[in-house]
Each structure stands twice: as C-alpha cells, then as structure tokens.
Short mmCIF file of C-alpha atoms and ligand atoms in Angstrom, two decimals:
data_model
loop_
_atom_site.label_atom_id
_atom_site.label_comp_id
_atom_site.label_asym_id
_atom_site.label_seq_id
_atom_site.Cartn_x
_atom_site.Cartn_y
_atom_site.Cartn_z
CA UNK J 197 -62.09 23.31 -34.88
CA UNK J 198 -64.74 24.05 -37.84
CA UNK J 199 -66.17 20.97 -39.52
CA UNK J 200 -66.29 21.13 -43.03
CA UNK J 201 -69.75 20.46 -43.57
CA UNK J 202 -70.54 17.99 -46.84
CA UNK J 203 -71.93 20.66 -48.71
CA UNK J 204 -68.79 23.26 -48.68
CA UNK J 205 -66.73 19.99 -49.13
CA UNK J 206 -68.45 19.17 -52.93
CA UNK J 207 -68.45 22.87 -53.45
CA UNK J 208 -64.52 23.40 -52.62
CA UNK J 209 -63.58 20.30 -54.74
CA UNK J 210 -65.81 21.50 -57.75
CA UNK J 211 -63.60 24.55 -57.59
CA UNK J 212 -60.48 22.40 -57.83
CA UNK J 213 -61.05 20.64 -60.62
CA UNK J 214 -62.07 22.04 -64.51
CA UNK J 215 -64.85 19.82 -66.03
CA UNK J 216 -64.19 18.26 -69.25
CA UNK J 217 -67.48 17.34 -70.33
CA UNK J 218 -68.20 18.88 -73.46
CA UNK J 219 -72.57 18.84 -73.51
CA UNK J 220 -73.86 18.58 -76.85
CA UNK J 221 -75.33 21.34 -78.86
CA UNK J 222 -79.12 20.95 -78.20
CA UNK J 223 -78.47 20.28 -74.65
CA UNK J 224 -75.91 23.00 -73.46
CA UNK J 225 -78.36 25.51 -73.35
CA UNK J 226 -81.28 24.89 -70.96
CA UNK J 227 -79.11 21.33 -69.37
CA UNK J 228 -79.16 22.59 -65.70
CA UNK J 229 -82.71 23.45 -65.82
CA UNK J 230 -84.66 20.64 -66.54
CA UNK J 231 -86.80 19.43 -63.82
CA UNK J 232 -89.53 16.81 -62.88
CA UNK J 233 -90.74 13.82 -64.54
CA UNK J 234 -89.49 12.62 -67.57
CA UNK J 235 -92.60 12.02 -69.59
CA UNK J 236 -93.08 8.41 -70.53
CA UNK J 237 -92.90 8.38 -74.43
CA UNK J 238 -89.04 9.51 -73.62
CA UNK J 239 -88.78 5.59 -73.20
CA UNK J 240 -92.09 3.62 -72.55
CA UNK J 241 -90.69 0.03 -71.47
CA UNK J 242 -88.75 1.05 -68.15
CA UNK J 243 -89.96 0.48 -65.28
CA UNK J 244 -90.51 3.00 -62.69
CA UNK J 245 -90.78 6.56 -63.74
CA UNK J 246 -87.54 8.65 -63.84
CA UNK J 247 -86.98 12.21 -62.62
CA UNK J 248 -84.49 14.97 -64.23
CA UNK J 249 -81.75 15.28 -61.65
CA UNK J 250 -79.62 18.17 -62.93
CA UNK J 251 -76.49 18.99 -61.19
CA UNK J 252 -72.56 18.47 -60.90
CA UNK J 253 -70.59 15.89 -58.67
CA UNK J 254 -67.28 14.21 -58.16
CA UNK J 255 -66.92 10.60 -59.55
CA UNK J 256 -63.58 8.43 -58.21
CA UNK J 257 -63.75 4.84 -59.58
CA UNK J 258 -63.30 2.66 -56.56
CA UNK J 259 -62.72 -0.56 -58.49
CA UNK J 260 -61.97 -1.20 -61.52
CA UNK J 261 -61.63 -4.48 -63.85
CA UNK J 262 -58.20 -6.61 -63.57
CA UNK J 263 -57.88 -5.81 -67.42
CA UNK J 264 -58.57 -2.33 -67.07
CA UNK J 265 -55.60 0.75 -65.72
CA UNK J 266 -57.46 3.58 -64.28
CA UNK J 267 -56.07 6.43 -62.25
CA UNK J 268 -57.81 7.59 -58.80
CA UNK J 269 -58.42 10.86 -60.13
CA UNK J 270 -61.40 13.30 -58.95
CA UNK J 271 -63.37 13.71 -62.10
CA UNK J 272 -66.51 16.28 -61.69
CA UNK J 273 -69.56 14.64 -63.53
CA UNK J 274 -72.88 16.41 -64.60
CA UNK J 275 -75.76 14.20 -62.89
CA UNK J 276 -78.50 13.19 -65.34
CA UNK J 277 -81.69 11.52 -64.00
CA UNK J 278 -83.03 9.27 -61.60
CA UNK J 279 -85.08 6.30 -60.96
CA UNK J 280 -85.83 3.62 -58.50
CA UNK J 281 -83.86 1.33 -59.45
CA UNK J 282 -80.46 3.82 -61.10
CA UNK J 283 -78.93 6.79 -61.69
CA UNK J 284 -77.54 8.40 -64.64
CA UNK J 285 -74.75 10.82 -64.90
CA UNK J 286 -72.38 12.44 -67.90
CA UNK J 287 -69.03 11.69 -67.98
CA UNK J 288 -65.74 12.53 -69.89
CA UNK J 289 -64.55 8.94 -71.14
CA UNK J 290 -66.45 5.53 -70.95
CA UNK J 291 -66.92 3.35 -68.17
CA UNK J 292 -67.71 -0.59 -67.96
CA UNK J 293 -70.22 -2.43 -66.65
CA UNK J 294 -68.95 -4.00 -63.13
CA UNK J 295 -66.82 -1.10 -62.00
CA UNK J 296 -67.52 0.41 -58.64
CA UNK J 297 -67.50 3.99 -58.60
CA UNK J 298 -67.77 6.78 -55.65
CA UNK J 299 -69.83 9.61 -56.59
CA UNK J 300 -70.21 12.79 -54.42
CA UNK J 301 -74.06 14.29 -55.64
CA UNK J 302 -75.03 17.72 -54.41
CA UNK J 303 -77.06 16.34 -51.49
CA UNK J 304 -74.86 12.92 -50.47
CA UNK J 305 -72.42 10.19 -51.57
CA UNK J 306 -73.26 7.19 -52.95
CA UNK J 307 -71.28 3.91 -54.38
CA UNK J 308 -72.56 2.58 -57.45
CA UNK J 309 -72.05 -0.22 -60.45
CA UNK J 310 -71.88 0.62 -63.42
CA UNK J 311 -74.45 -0.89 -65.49
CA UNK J 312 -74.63 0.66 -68.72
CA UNK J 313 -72.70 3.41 -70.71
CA UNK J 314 -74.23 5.37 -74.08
CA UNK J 315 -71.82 7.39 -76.35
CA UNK J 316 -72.90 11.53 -76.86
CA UNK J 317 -69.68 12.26 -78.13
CA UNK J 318 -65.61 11.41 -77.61
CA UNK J 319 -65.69 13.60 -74.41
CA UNK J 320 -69.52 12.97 -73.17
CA UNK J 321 -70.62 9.48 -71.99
CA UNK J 322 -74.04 8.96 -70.38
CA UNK J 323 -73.41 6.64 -67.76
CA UNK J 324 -76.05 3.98 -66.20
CA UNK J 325 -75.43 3.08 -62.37
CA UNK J 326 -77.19 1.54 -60.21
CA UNK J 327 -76.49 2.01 -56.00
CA UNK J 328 -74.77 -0.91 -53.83
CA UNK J 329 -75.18 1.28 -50.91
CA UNK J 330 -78.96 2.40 -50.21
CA UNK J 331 -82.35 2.84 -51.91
CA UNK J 332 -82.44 6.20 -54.37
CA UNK J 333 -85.85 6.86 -53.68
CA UNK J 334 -85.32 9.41 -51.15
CA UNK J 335 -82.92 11.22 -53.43
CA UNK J 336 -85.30 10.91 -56.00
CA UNK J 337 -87.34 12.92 -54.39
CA UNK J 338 -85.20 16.23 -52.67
CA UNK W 112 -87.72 -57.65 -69.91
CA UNK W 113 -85.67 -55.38 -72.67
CA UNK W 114 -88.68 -53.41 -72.41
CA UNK W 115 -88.86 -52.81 -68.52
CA UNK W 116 -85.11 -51.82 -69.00
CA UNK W 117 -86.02 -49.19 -71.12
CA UNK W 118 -88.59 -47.51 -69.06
CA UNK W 119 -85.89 -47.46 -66.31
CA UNK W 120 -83.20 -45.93 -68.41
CA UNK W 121 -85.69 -43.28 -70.29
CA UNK W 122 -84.68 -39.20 -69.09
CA UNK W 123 -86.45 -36.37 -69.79
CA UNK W 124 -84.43 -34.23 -73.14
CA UNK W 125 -84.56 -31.26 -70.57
CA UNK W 126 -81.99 -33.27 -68.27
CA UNK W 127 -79.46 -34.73 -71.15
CA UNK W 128 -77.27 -32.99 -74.05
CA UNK W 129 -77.19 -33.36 -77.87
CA UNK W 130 -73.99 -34.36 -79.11
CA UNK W 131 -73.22 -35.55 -82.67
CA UNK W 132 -72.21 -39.19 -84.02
CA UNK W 133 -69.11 -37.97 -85.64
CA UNK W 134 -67.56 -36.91 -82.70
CA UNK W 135 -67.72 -40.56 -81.36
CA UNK W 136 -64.33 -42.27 -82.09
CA UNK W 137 -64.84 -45.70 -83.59
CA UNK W 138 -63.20 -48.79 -81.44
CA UNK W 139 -63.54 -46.57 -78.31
CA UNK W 140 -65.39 -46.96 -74.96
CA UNK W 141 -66.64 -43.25 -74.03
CA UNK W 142 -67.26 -43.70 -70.69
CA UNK W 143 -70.34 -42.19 -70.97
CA UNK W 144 -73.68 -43.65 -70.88
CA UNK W 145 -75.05 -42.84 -74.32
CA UNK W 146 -78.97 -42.28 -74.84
CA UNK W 147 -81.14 -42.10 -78.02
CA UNK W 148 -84.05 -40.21 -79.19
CA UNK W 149 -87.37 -42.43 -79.50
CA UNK W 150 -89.23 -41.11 -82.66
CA UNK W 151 -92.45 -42.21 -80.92
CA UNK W 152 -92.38 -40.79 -77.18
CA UNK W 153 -89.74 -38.24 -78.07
CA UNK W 154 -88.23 -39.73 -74.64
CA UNK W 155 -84.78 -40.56 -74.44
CA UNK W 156 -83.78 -44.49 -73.81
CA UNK W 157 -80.83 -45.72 -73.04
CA UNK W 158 -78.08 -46.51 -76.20
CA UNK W 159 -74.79 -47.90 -74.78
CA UNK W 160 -73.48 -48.41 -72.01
CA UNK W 161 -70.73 -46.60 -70.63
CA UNK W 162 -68.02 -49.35 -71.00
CA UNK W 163 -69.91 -50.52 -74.48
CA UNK W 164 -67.51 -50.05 -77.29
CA UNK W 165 -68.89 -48.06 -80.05
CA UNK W 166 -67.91 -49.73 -83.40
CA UNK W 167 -67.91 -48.43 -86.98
CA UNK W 168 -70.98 -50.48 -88.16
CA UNK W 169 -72.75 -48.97 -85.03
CA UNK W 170 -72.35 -45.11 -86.09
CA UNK W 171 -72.82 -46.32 -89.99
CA UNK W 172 -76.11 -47.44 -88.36
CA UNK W 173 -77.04 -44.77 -86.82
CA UNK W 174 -76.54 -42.62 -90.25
CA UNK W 175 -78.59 -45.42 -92.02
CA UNK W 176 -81.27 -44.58 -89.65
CA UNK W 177 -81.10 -40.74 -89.81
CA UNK W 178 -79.55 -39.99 -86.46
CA UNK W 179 -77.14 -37.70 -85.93
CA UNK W 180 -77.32 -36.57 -82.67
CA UNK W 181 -77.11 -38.98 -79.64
CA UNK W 182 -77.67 -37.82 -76.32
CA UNK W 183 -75.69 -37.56 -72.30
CA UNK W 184 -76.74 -36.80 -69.04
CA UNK W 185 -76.25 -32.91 -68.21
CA UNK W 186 -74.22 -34.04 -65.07
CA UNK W 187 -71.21 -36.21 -67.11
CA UNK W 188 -70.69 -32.71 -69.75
CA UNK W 189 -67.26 -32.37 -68.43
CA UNK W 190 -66.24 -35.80 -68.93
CA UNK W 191 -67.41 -36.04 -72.06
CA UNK W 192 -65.20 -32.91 -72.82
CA UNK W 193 -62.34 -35.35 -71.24
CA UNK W 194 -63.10 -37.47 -73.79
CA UNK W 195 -63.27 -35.51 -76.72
CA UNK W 196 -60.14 -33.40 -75.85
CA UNK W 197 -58.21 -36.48 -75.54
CA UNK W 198 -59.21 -37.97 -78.69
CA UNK W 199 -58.89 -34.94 -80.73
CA UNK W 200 -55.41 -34.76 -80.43
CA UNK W 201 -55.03 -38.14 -82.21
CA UNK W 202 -57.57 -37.26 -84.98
CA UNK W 203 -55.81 -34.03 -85.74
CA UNK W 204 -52.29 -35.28 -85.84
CA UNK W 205 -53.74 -38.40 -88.08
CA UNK W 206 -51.52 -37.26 -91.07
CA UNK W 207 -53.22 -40.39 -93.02
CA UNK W 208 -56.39 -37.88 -93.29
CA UNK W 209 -56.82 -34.73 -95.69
CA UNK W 210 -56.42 -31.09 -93.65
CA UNK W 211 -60.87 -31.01 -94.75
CA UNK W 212 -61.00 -34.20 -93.09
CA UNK W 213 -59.10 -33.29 -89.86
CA UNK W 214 -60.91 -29.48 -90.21
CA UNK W 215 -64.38 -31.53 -90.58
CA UNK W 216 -63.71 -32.88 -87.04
CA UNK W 217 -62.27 -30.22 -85.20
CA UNK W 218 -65.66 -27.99 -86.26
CA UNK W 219 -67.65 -30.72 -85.23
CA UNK W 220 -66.02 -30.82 -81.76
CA UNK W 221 -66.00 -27.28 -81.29
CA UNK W 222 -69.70 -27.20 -82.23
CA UNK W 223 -70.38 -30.02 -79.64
CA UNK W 224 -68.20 -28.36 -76.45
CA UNK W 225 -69.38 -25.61 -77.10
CA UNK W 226 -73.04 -26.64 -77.24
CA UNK W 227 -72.25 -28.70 -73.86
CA UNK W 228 -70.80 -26.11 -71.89
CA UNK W 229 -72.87 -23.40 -73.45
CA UNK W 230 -75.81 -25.28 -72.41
CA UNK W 231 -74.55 -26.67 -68.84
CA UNK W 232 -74.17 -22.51 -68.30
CA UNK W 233 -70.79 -23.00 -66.27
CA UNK W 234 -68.53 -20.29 -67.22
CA UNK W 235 -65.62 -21.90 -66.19
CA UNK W 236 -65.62 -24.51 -68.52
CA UNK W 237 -66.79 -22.71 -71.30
CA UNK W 238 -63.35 -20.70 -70.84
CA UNK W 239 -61.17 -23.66 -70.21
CA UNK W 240 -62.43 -25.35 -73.21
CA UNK W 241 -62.10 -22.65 -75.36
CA UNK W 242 -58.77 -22.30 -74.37
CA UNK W 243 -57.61 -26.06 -75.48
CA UNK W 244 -60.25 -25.57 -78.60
CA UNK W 245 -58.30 -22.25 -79.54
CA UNK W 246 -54.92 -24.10 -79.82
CA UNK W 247 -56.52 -26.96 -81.66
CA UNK W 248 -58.00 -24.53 -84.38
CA UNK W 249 -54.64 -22.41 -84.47
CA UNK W 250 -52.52 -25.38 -84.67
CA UNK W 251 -54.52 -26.65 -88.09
CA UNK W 252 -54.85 -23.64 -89.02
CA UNK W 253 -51.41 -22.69 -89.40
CA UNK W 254 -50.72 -24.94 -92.03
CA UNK W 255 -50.76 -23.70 -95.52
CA UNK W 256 -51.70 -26.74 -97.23
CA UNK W 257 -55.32 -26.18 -97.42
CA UNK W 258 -57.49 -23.17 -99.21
CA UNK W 259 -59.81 -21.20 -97.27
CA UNK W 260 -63.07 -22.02 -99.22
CA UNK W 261 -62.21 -26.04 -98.67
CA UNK W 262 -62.82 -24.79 -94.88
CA UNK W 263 -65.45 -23.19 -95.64
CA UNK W 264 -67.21 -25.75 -97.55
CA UNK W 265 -67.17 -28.10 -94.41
CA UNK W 266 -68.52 -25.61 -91.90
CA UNK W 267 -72.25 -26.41 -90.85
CA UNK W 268 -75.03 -23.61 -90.93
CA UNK W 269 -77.45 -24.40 -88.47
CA UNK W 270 -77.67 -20.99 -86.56
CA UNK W 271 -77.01 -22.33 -83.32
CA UNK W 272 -75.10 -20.06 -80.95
CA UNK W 273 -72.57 -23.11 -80.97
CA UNK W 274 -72.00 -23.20 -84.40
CA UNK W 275 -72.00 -19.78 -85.13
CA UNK W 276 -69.42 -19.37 -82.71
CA UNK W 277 -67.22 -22.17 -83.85
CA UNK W 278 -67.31 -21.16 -87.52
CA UNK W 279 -66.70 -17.55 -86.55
CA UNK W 280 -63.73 -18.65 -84.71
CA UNK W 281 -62.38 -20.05 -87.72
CA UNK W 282 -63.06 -17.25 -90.29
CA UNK W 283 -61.54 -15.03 -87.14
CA UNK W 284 -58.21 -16.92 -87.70
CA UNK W 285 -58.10 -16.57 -91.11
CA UNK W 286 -58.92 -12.96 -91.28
CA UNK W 287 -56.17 -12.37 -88.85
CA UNK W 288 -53.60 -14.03 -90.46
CA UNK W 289 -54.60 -12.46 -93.44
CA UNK W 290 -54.38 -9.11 -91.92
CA UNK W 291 -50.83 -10.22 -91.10
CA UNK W 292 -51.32 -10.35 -87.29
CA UNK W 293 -48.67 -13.57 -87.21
CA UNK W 294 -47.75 -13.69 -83.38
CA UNK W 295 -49.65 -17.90 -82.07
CA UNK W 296 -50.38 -15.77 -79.00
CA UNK W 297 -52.09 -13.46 -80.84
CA UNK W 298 -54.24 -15.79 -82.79
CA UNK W 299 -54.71 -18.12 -79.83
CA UNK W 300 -56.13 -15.33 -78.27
CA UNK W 301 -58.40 -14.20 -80.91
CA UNK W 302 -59.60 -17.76 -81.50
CA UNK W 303 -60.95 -18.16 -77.86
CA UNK W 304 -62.21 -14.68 -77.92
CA UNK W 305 -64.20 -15.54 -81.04
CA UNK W 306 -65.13 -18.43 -79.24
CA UNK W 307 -66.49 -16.44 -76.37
CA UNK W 308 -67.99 -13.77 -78.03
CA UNK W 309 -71.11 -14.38 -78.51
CA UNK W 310 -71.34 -15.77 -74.82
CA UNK W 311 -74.18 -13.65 -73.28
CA UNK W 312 -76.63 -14.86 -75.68
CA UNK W 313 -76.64 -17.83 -72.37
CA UNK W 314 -79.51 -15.78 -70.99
CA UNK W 315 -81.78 -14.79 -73.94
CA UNK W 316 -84.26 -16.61 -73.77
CA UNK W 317 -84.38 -20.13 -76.90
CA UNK W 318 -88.23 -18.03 -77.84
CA UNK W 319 -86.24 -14.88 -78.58
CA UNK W 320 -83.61 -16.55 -80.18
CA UNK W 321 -85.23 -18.70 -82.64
CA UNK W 322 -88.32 -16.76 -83.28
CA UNK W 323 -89.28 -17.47 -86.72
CA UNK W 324 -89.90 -13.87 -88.08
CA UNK W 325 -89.12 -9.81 -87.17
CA UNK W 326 -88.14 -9.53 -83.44
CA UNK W 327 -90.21 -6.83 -81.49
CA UNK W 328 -89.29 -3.41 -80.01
CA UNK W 329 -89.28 -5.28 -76.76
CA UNK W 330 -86.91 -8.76 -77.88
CA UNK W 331 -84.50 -6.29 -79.63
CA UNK W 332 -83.73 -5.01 -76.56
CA UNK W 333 -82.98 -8.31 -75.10
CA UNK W 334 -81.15 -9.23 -78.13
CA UNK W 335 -79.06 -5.81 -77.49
CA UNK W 336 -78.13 -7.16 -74.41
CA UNK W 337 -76.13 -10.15 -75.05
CA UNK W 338 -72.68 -8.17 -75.81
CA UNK W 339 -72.88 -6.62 -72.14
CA UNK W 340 -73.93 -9.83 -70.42
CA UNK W 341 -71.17 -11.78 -72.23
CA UNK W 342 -68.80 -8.84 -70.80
CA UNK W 343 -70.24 -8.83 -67.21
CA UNK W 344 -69.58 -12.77 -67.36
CA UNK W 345 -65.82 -12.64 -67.92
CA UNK W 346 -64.68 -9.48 -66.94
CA UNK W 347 -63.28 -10.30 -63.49
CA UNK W 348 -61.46 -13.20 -64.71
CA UNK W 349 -57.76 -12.64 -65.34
CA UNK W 350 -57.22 -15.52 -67.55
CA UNK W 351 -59.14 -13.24 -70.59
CA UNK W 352 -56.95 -10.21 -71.75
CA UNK W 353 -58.46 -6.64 -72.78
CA UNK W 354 -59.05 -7.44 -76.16
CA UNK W 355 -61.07 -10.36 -75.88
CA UNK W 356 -63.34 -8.81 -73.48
CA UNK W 357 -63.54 -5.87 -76.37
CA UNK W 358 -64.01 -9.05 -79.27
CA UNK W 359 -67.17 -9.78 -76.16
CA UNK W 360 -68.58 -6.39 -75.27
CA UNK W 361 -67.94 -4.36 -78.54
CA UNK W 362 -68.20 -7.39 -81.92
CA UNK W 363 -71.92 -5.21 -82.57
CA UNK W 364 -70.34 -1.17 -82.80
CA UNK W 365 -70.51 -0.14 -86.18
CA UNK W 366 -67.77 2.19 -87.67
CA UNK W 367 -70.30 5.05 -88.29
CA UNK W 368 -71.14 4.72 -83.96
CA UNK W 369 -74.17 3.31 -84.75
CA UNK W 370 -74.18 0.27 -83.45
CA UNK W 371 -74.17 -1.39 -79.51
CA UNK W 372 -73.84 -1.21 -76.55
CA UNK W 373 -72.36 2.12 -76.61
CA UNK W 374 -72.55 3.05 -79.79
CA UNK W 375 -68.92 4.49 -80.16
CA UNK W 376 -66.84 5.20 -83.69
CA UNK W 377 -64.47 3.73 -85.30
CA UNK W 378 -61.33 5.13 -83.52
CA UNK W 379 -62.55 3.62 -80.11
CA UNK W 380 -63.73 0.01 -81.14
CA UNK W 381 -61.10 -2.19 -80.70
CA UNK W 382 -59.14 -4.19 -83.69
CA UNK W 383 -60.06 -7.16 -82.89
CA UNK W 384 -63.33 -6.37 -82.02
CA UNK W 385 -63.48 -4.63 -85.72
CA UNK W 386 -62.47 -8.13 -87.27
CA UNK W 387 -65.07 -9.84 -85.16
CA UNK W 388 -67.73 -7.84 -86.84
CA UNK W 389 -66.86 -8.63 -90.16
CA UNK W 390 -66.70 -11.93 -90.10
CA UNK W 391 -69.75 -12.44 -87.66
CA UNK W 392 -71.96 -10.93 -90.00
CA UNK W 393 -70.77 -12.58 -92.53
CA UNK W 394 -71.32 -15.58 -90.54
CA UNK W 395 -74.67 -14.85 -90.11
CA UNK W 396 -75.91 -13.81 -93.61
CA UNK W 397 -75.05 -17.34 -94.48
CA UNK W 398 -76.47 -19.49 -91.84
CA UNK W 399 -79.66 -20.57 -91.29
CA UNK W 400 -82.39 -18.90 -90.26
CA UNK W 401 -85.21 -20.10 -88.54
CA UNK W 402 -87.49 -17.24 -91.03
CA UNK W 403 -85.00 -18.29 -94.14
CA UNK W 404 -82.36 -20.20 -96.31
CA UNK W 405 -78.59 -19.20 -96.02
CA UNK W 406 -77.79 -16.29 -98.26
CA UNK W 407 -75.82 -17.31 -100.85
CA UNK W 408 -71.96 -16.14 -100.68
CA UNK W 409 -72.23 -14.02 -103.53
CA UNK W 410 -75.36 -12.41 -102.25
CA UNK W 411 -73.66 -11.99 -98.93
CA UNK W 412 -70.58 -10.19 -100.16
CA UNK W 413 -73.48 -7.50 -101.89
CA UNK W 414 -74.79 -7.04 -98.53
CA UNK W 415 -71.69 -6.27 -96.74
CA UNK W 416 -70.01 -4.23 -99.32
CA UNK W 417 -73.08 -2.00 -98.96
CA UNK W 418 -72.77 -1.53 -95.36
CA UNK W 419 -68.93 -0.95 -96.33
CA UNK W 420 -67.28 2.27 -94.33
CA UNK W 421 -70.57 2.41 -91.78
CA UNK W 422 -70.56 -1.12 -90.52
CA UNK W 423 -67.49 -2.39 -91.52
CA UNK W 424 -64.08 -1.18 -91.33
CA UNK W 425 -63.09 -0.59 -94.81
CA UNK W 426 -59.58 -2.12 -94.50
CA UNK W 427 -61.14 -5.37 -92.41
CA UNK W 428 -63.53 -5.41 -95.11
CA UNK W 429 -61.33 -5.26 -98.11
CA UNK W 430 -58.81 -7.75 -96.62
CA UNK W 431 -61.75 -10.34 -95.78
CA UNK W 432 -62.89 -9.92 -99.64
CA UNK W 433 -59.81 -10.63 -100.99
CA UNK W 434 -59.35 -13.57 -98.90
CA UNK W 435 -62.59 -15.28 -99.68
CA UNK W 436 -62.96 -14.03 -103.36
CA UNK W 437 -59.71 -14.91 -104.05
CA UNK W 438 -60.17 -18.61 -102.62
FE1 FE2 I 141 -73.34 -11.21 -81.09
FE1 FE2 I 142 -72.00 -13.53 -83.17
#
C-alpha cells in the first residue's frame, strides 16, 4: 500500500477546502512572493530578526478556552513570517491568546499558542504563535 | 525596653501592605498585627497588637497625626480580607448611616482588597474577592435613594490601579443600569469584571506606571500589554463568563478599530467591553496623575465628546452624559 507522503497530504487537503481570507489591497498582489529578511525599521525593538515565510497551511484549533465554542474545522491559513522565538500566519476570524492550535506548514506540522492577534480586516487576522513543540529555527531557515 | 521592642517588631515596607484607617471598625480586635510608618527611618514598627482593640480615640488619633494608611504583614492579606468582608456587611446594612456614608466605606474597602490582593499577585483571591465586592457594590447600588454625583463626590482620585478599578466598578454599575441592562446577574457580573479589568497592569512594572511625564515608544508597548496579560490570567478559569474576559482583553478598542490589542471595530467589541471604555476613560481624565491635577468634570466631558463616534460608542456615550449631566 502507497503512503501518502506529508507533502501530497497538505496539497490534497488545500484542494478540499476554499480559503476565506480576503488579503488586503496593497498586499494581494506580490503576497506570495516576498522573501528574506524583513529589514529592521519594519519594527526595530524585536528581538531576533524575522524572515518572510510566504505560503498556505491548514490550521485546526486543538484547544480552545472554557468560555469560548469553536468547531474542529480545517481552516487553510496564509503563513506570514518567522522568527526565533514565533510564527505568524493570516487567518479568517480572530483567535485568543492561550489557545492551542495545529497547523500543517508546507514543509511540517507544528502545535502552537497563540500569543497575539492584529485586525487587517473582518475576514483577515494576523495571528502571533509561538511553538510548544520544537525550536523554529530550522524552519526558519528551508 | 519600649525601645528594644521596637527594633524587634520593625519590617521592611517591601514585606507589609498599606491599608487605610477607615476601614478599621472601631471597638473591634482585627486579628491582625497592625504596623506604622516611622517618619524618621521610614521603617515600619509595630502599632497594635493583634488582640489590641482599636478604639475611636485611637483612629481620631491617627487622623490628628496625619496617618491614613497603617500597615500588615504580606503573609496575613487574606485574613485581613476575612475581616473586612465580615464587617462590611454590618456597615452596609447600618440603616442609621446616609447611602454616601455606607458608599464612602464600601469604596474604601474595595480600594483596600483590591490593593491587597492586587499587590499579594494571587489571582485567586483577587477573583474571589471581587466576587463578594461585586455583590456588595450591586446591593447599594440598587437602591434609588441616592444621586449619582453624591457617589461621585466620595470616590478618591489617587490613580492607583486599586482605585481606579474600584471607582470604575461603580460608574460601570451605573452606566449599566442606566443603559437599562436590569438583570443582578448581569450587573454582578459587570461589577467584578470592572473590577478585574484592569488586572494585567500586575506585571508592568510601578517605574512605567507612575512615570511622571510622556511614556516612551518602548513603555507604550508595555503599557499595551496589560489588556492581554489580564486576559491570559483568567481565561482558563470557568468561574469568569465571556464577557468579562471581553470587559479584560478588549476595555482599550476604540469604535473607529483603532485602538488595542487587536484593534477591531465597533461591531466586534463586546457591549460590555464598550461600556468599560467609557467610563474608564472617564475615570482616568479625572484622577490623578503623577505629571498633573484631575481634569475637571466639565473639562472631561469636552474631551470625550470629541473622541465621540471614534473612541466611544455614541449610544454608551450619550447615555453616560445624560446620567452624569443630569445628576
Ligand atoms: Fe486598562
Ligand atoms: Fe482601566
């Protein structure tokens, strides 16, 4: 029997589902192509330097707050950027600090927290996470 | 001798809690050792015993000499909660006294638990004691024999996180009930929500928060924080509904979406978070700052009815004029 390999996985759920993410204007146009380093006057007081990380992924909130009703849905999420210490991603709705989400990025899956959550517009949030399961540096870097 | 006694009884401020005269009950033992501030060393010695009665001609003493504040040990902060909980039941059923009277107390007491537990940094007992302090405050509150500006007349202005959060519980309830939200849970909730809400300012640091002039790029980001620490502090509980963690997380979003954390609009900011802002800034504007005087009401009102329709919601805001112009 064939093993689905992770790759063919992300790609045959990204077919499933319709993204809902609505980018704004003076993004939509050149969003998937930004690379590299983000320069440093983009936001001078973090700490460690942050890298574009353009791509889409599956998000499925693992836990979520007692006072909170989610569903288990598959959502598919446009990933952001990248740091040492977090990863951002664009989402349809907001998310809150504390809940534990699963996301499936184009090279593996990761768990994070939710740490922080910036409104773009009523159907794009940029999401702040940071991983409970292993260091991003290596993803940082592929 | 008396003087070697002293030296054994003297603590450190760092290790002991401020908590004011008036919320000692005359003719009662506290239970609590009770220390005093030596305007020389700036040490603390010991006042009273713990089984010493405190008597009236003591605390007229102590206002004779200027003191207002006594001091406890940072360990007996619950009892001394005990204490006040019990006894504020009697004071606030003391129909002998004037609702200002009764109100007086009540804000005192709410300054002072909240200042204890705020300042002890256990969560859990900041939440259980807002809970009792809610239905205190609701209870008075629900009376109608008493005008809104006699309240506010009595309310202190210090610009503590303690007192700003006791006097914005109060204007809380009266903008609710005002805004014809009449359900006791409803205003029981919103009064230990208000209570709460400014809860994550715990862990900016006293430098930041009292710093006598503009903040910097850098402590405005701290500042910015305090709404999502509060959050992260009492989201897992399941003794605090939605809305209250929404009065927490969202009492800084401004109508127009500029405000924080997330900076959403109107139409996503909760109600009661809404009503927080109004009367938190409103609050604010006339306390004490440590850079100037309180604003006066009138010059307050200007202010806000600027900011009218971007910071405020216009029907919140119209609804909180009425009430306070009209008192
Ligand atoms: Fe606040
Ligand atoms: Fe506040």
């Amino acid at each position: 029997m064939l093993v689905e390999t992770y790759q063919a996985q992300l790609n045959r759920l990204l077919e499933q589902f319709d993204c809902k993410i609505q980018l704004p204007e003076e993004w939509a146009e050149s969003f998937f192509d930004e690379r590299g380093v983000l320069p440093t006057s983009f936001d001078e007081r973090r700490q460690f330097a942050r890298y574009h990380f353009r791509g889409k992924g599956i998000l499925q909130v693992q836990r979520t707050l007692p006072t909170i009703q989610r569903s288990r849905g598959l959502y598919v999420i446009y990933t952001f950027d990248i740091a040492r210490g977090g990863f951002a991603f664009l989402h349809t709705s907001q998310l809150f600090p504390c809940e534990l989400c699963e996301l499936w990025l184009p090279t593996q899956k990761l768990t994070v927290e939710i740490t922080r959550c910036q409104y773009i517009n009523s159907r794009c949030y940029l999401i702040g996470s940071r991983p409970t399961s292993r260091n991003l540096a290596t993803l940082a870097t592929q | 001798m008396s003087c070697q006694t002293a030296e054994v009884a003297e603590f450190a401020i760092e290790d002991c809690l401020p908590i004011h005269i008036n919320t000692l009950v005359p003719e009662q033992c506290i239970g609590i050792e009770l220390y005093i501030r030596d305007s020389r060393s700036g040490r603390l010695r010991l006042y009273r015993g713990e089984n010493i009665i405190i008597k009236e001609a003591d605390r007229q003493r102590l206002i004779d000499h200027d003191v207002r504040m006594l001091f406890i040990k940072k360990a007996d902060h619950r009892r001394y909660q005990d204490y006040l909980n019990e006894h504020l039941e009697l004071v606030l059923k003391d129909e002998t006294k004037s609702v200002a009277a009764r109100f007086t107390t009540l804000n005192e007491v709410v300054r002072d638990v909240m200042a204890t537990s705020f300042r002890s940094g256990d969560v859990e007992s900041t939440v259980k004691q807002s809970q009792q302090l809610a239905d205190h405050c609701v209870d008075l509150l629900s009376r109608d024999d008493y005008a809104a500006n006699e309240l506010l007349g009595v309310l202190h202005h210090d610009y503590q996180t303690f007192t700003h959060s006791a006097n914005v519980t109060f204007l809380c309830v009266l903008l609710s009930k005002a805004l014809g939200i009449t359900h006791p849970d409803d205003i029981q909730q919103i009064a230990i929500g208000a209570l709460l809400h400014d809860l994550g300012k715990l862990d900016i640091p006293e430098r930041i928060l009292t710093k006598p002039g503009k903040l910097t790029d850098a402590e405005f980001d701290v500042v910015r924080n305090h709404p999502k620490w509060g959050f992260q502090k009492l989201c897992q509980r399941d003794d605090i509904t939605n809305a209250q963690l929404m009065m927490v997380y969202q009492h800084h979003e401004r109508v127009d979406g500029g405000g924080y954390p997330v900076g959403i609009p109107k139409a996503e900011i909760h109600d009661w978070a809404r009503l927080t802002t109004v009367v938190d800034v409103y609050e604010a504007l006339t306390a004490n700052r440590p850079y100037r005087g309180p604003l006066r009401h009138s010059q307050a009102i200007e202010i806000m009815e600027r900011d009218c329709g971007r910071v405020f919601d216009p029907e919140m805001m119209q609804c909180w004029l009425r009430l306070i112009k009209h008192n």
